Amino acid sequence: MTPTITAFERSPDRGRGQVRDMRVRWALEEVDQPYDVRLVSFSEMKKPAHRALHPFGQIPTYEEGDLALFESGAIVFHIAERHGGLLPDDANARARAITWMFAAVSTLEPPILERETAVLLERDETWHEKRLPRVEDRIRKRLADLSAHLGDADWLDGAFSAGDLMMVGVLRRLNGSGILDEYPNLSTYLARGEARPAFKRAFDAQLAVFTAASTS
C-alpha cells in the first residue's frame, strides 16, 4: 500500500528542505518506498479534518491504510521498522540508532529551534542582543559534545542509520548561521548526509512544490 504524507502547499522555508516533511521524504527514499503527497494550506491545517490526523494542526502526517501517524521522528521510526536499511539488524546497534534519533530531536534540536525563534520573532525585543549569545552558547555546547563523539567517523555509530538521518535533518537548521562551521567534522558529516542520493531525491521533490507554488 502506498503511504500518503502531508506537506505545506506553500513552504515557509522557500524550498530549502528544512520543513519536517523533508525527513519523512528522505526516509521513504532511502528504503525505496513510493509515496503520495497531499499538500495542505495553513488554513486547512487547522481544520477538523487535518486535526483528526495531527491534533496540533501541523505537518507532516503519514497515512497508510487505517494507520495515521504524526511527528516526523515517529514517522521515520515507523518507516525504519517496516523496511530494511535504516536500522541495523544487530539488536544493540539497533537500540543505539534509535537512541540517536531521540538525541537529535530531544537534545540537539530544542536550542536550535530556540535560536530560530530569537532570530525570526524576537529581534526587536530590548533583551534580544543579550539573549541570543546565550542561546548560541547552548547550541555550541551540544555541538561540541556531538563533535567529540563523531570524531573522524563517517556516521554516528558505524553504518548510516535513521539516527544519522534525523541528526542531519536537525543540523541543517543551522545552515547560514555560521555556527556549524566551527566544527569541521560536523560540517563534513552534514555534507556527507546531503550527498546521499536519497536525500537529493527528497530535496528535489520538496523544492519542486515550492517552485510550482511560487510560479502559480
Short mmCIF file of C-alpha atoms in Angstrom, two decimals:
data_model
loop_
_atom_site.label_atom_id
_atom_site.label_comp_id
_atom_site.label_asym_id
_atom_site.label_seq_id
_atom_site.Cartn_x
_atom_site.Cartn_y
_atom_site.Cartn_z
CA MET A 1 0.00 0.00 0.00
CA THR A 2 1.35 3.40 -0.97
CA PRO A 3 1.51 5.76 2.05
CA THR A 4 0.42 9.38 1.85
CA ILE A 5 2.20 12.19 3.65
CA THR A 6 1.20 15.81 4.04
CA ALA A 7 3.33 18.84 3.26
CA PHE A 8 2.92 22.60 3.07
CA GLU A 9 1.14 23.90 0.00
CA ARG A 10 3.44 26.94 0.24
CA SER A 11 6.63 26.09 2.09
CA PRO A 12 7.68 28.72 4.67
CA ASP A 13 11.35 27.81 4.17
CA ARG A 14 11.17 28.63 0.45
CA GLY A 15 12.07 25.09 -0.58
CA ARG A 16 15.32 24.83 1.40
CA GLY A 17 14.39 21.40 2.72
CA GLN A 18 14.15 22.34 6.39
CA VAL A 19 10.45 21.69 6.86
CA ARG A 20 9.94 18.39 8.67
CA ASP A 21 8.23 16.53 5.84
CA MET A 22 11.75 16.51 4.35
CA ARG A 23 12.86 13.96 6.96
CA VAL A 24 9.94 11.69 6.08
CA ARG A 25 10.52 12.06 2.35
CA TRP A 26 14.18 11.21 2.85
CA ALA A 27 13.40 8.10 4.90
CA LEU A 28 10.96 6.88 2.26
CA GLU A 29 13.51 7.49 -0.48
CA GLU A 30 16.21 5.61 1.48
CA VAL A 31 14.03 2.49 1.64
CA ASP A 32 12.74 2.86 -1.96
CA GLN A 33 9.15 3.19 -0.81
CA PRO A 34 6.88 5.08 -3.24
CA TYR A 35 4.62 7.64 -1.57
CA ASP A 36 1.96 10.19 -2.35
CA VAL A 37 1.93 13.76 -1.06
CA ARG A 38 -1.16 15.73 -0.14
CA LEU A 39 -0.47 19.45 0.03
CA VAL A 40 -2.31 21.46 2.66
CA SER A 41 -2.65 25.19 3.22
CA PHE A 42 -2.10 26.91 6.56
CA SER A 43 -5.83 27.31 6.99
CA GLU A 44 -6.54 23.66 6.14
CA MET A 45 -4.02 22.53 8.75
CA LYS A 46 -6.21 23.97 11.50
CA LYS A 47 -9.48 22.43 10.30
CA PRO A 48 -11.04 19.33 11.91
CA ALA A 49 -10.19 17.02 9.02
CA HIS A 50 -6.46 17.64 9.37
CA ARG A 51 -6.55 17.80 13.17
CA ALA A 52 -8.01 14.31 13.13
CA LEU A 53 -4.63 13.26 11.73
CA HIS A 54 -2.46 15.73 13.65
CA PRO A 55 -4.00 17.01 16.91
CA PHE A 56 -1.70 20.06 16.90
CA GLY A 57 -2.58 21.13 13.36
CA GLN A 58 0.91 20.74 11.89
CA ILE A 59 2.71 18.72 9.22
CA PRO A 60 3.80 16.13 8.35
CA THR A 61 1.28 13.38 8.78
CA TYR A 62 1.52 9.83 7.47
CA GLU A 63 -1.39 7.65 6.35
CA GLU A 64 -1.13 4.01 5.39
CA GLY A 65 -4.40 2.09 5.28
CA ASP A 66 -6.09 2.59 8.64
CA LEU A 67 -2.86 3.83 10.26
CA ALA A 68 -2.38 7.58 10.74
CA LEU A 69 0.75 9.00 12.36
CA PHE A 70 2.14 12.43 13.18
CA GLU A 71 5.53 13.74 14.40
CA SER A 72 8.39 13.34 11.95
CA GLY A 73 10.54 11.29 14.33
CA ALA A 74 7.76 8.80 14.99
CA ILE A 75 7.03 8.52 11.27
CA VAL A 76 10.69 7.94 10.40
CA PHE A 77 10.89 5.31 13.15
CA HIS A 78 7.83 3.56 11.72
CA ILE A 79 9.34 3.57 8.23
CA ALA A 80 12.65 2.27 9.56
CA GLU A 81 10.92 -0.57 11.39
CA ARG A 82 8.82 -1.58 8.36
CA HIS A 83 11.65 -1.51 5.81
CA GLY A 84 15.27 -2.59 5.78
CA GLY A 85 18.16 -0.16 5.51
CA LEU A 86 17.59 2.41 8.25
CA LEU A 87 18.05 0.32 11.38
CA PRO A 88 20.79 -2.29 11.93
CA ASP A 89 19.92 -5.97 12.28
CA ASP A 90 22.04 -6.34 15.42
CA ALA A 91 19.82 -5.66 18.44
CA ASN A 92 22.34 -3.50 20.31
CA ALA A 93 23.27 -1.45 17.25
CA ARG A 94 19.57 -1.03 16.51
CA ALA A 95 18.94 0.29 20.00
CA ARG A 96 21.82 2.75 19.65
CA ALA A 97 20.48 4.01 16.31
CA ILE A 98 17.09 4.64 17.92
CA THR A 99 18.83 6.44 20.78
CA TRP A 100 20.45 8.81 18.27
CA MET A 101 17.04 9.51 16.75
CA PHE A 102 15.81 10.66 20.14
CA ALA A 103 19.02 12.60 20.79
CA ALA A 104 18.54 14.54 17.56
CA VAL A 105 15.05 15.79 18.41
CA SER A 106 15.31 15.92 22.22
CA THR A 107 18.85 17.16 22.86
CA LEU A 108 20.13 18.90 19.71
CA GLU A 109 17.01 20.40 18.19
CA PRO A 110 15.49 22.37 21.13
CA PRO A 111 18.26 25.00 21.45
CA ILE A 112 18.48 25.28 17.66
CA LEU A 113 14.75 25.98 17.47
CA GLU A 114 15.14 28.45 20.33
CA ARG A 115 17.69 30.31 18.24
CA GLU A 116 15.35 30.38 15.25
CA THR A 117 12.65 31.92 17.43
CA ALA A 118 15.09 34.51 18.75
CA VAL A 119 16.29 35.45 15.26
CA LEU A 120 12.94 35.45 13.49
CA LEU A 121 10.49 36.65 16.12
CA GLU A 122 12.37 38.42 18.91
CA ARG A 123 14.82 40.62 17.05
CA ASP A 124 13.03 43.83 18.07
CA GLU A 125 12.89 42.98 21.78
CA THR A 126 15.12 45.05 24.07
CA TRP A 127 16.70 41.92 25.52
CA HIS A 128 17.42 40.26 22.16
CA GLU A 129 21.12 41.17 21.96
CA LYS A 130 21.80 39.71 25.39
CA ARG A 131 19.71 36.58 24.95
CA LEU A 132 20.91 35.43 21.52
CA PRO A 133 24.55 34.79 22.53
CA ARG A 134 23.37 32.69 25.45
CA VAL A 135 21.17 30.59 23.20
CA GLU A 136 24.02 30.12 20.74
CA ASP A 137 26.36 29.09 23.55
CA ARG A 138 23.90 26.32 24.48
CA ILE A 139 23.95 25.16 20.87
CA ARG A 140 27.75 25.18 20.86
CA LYS A 141 27.84 23.04 23.99
CA ARG A 142 25.68 20.40 22.30
CA LEU A 143 27.66 20.58 19.07
CA ALA A 144 30.96 20.22 20.91
CA ASP A 145 29.70 17.04 22.57
CA LEU A 146 28.42 15.69 19.27
CA SER A 147 31.67 16.58 17.52
CA ALA A 148 33.70 14.79 20.18
CA HIS A 149 31.59 11.66 19.79
CA LEU A 150 31.73 11.66 16.00
CA GLY A 151 35.46 12.23 15.77
CA ASP A 152 36.68 11.21 12.31
CA ALA A 153 33.93 8.63 11.73
CA ASP A 154 31.56 8.87 8.79
CA TRP A 155 28.42 8.22 10.80
CA LEU A 156 27.34 8.25 14.45
CA ASP A 157 27.52 4.50 15.05
CA GLY A 158 29.01 2.53 12.22
CA ALA A 159 26.81 2.45 9.13
CA PHE A 160 24.32 5.17 8.17
CA SER A 161 21.04 4.78 10.06
CA ALA A 162 17.82 6.56 10.92
CA GLY A 163 19.79 8.19 13.74
CA ASP A 164 22.00 9.92 11.19
CA LEU A 165 19.01 10.84 9.05
CA MET A 166 17.35 12.61 11.95
CA MET A 167 20.59 14.23 13.14
CA VAL A 168 21.44 15.59 9.71
CA GLY A 169 17.89 16.91 9.42
CA VAL A 170 18.32 18.80 12.68
CA LEU A 171 21.80 20.14 11.91
CA ARG A 172 20.58 21.51 8.58
CA ARG A 173 18.59 24.07 10.55
CA LEU A 174 21.92 25.76 11.33
CA ASN A 175 22.68 26.38 7.65
CA GLY A 176 23.52 30.05 7.19
CA SER A 177 24.21 30.66 10.89
CA GLY A 178 27.97 30.05 10.66
CA ILE A 179 27.88 28.09 13.91
CA LEU A 180 28.36 24.69 12.34
CA ASP A 181 31.50 25.95 10.57
CA GLU A 182 33.21 25.97 13.97
CA TYR A 183 33.07 22.16 13.97
CA PRO A 184 34.68 20.93 10.73
CA ASN A 185 33.86 17.27 11.29
CA LEU A 186 30.18 18.13 11.77
CA SER A 187 30.17 20.27 8.62
CA THR A 188 31.65 17.33 6.73
CA TYR A 189 29.15 14.97 8.35
CA LEU A 190 26.28 17.20 7.23
CA ALA A 191 27.64 17.38 3.69
CA ARG A 192 28.00 13.60 3.66
CA GLY A 193 24.34 13.20 4.54
CA GLU A 194 23.24 15.74 1.93
CA ALA A 195 25.28 13.91 -0.71
CA ARG A 196 23.24 10.72 -0.37
CA PRO A 197 21.16 10.07 -3.50
CA ALA A 198 18.01 9.52 -1.41
CA PHE A 199 18.48 12.92 0.25
CA LYS A 200 18.87 14.60 -3.12
CA ARG A 201 15.68 12.99 -4.44
CA ALA A 202 13.74 14.08 -1.35
CA PHE A 203 15.16 17.60 -1.51
CA ASP A 204 14.30 17.97 -5.19
CA ALA A 205 10.76 16.73 -4.53
CA GLN A 206 10.21 19.27 -1.76
CA LEU A 207 11.81 22.09 -3.77
CA ALA A 208 9.53 21.29 -6.71
CA VAL A 209 6.49 22.03 -4.52
CA PHE A 210 7.83 25.49 -3.65
CA THR A 211 8.85 26.21 -7.25
CA ALA A 212 5.41 25.27 -8.54
CA ALA A 213 3.68 27.34 -5.85
CA SER A 214 5.84 30.40 -6.50
CA THR A 215 5.05 30.41 -10.22
CA SER A 216 1.31 29.80 -9.86
#
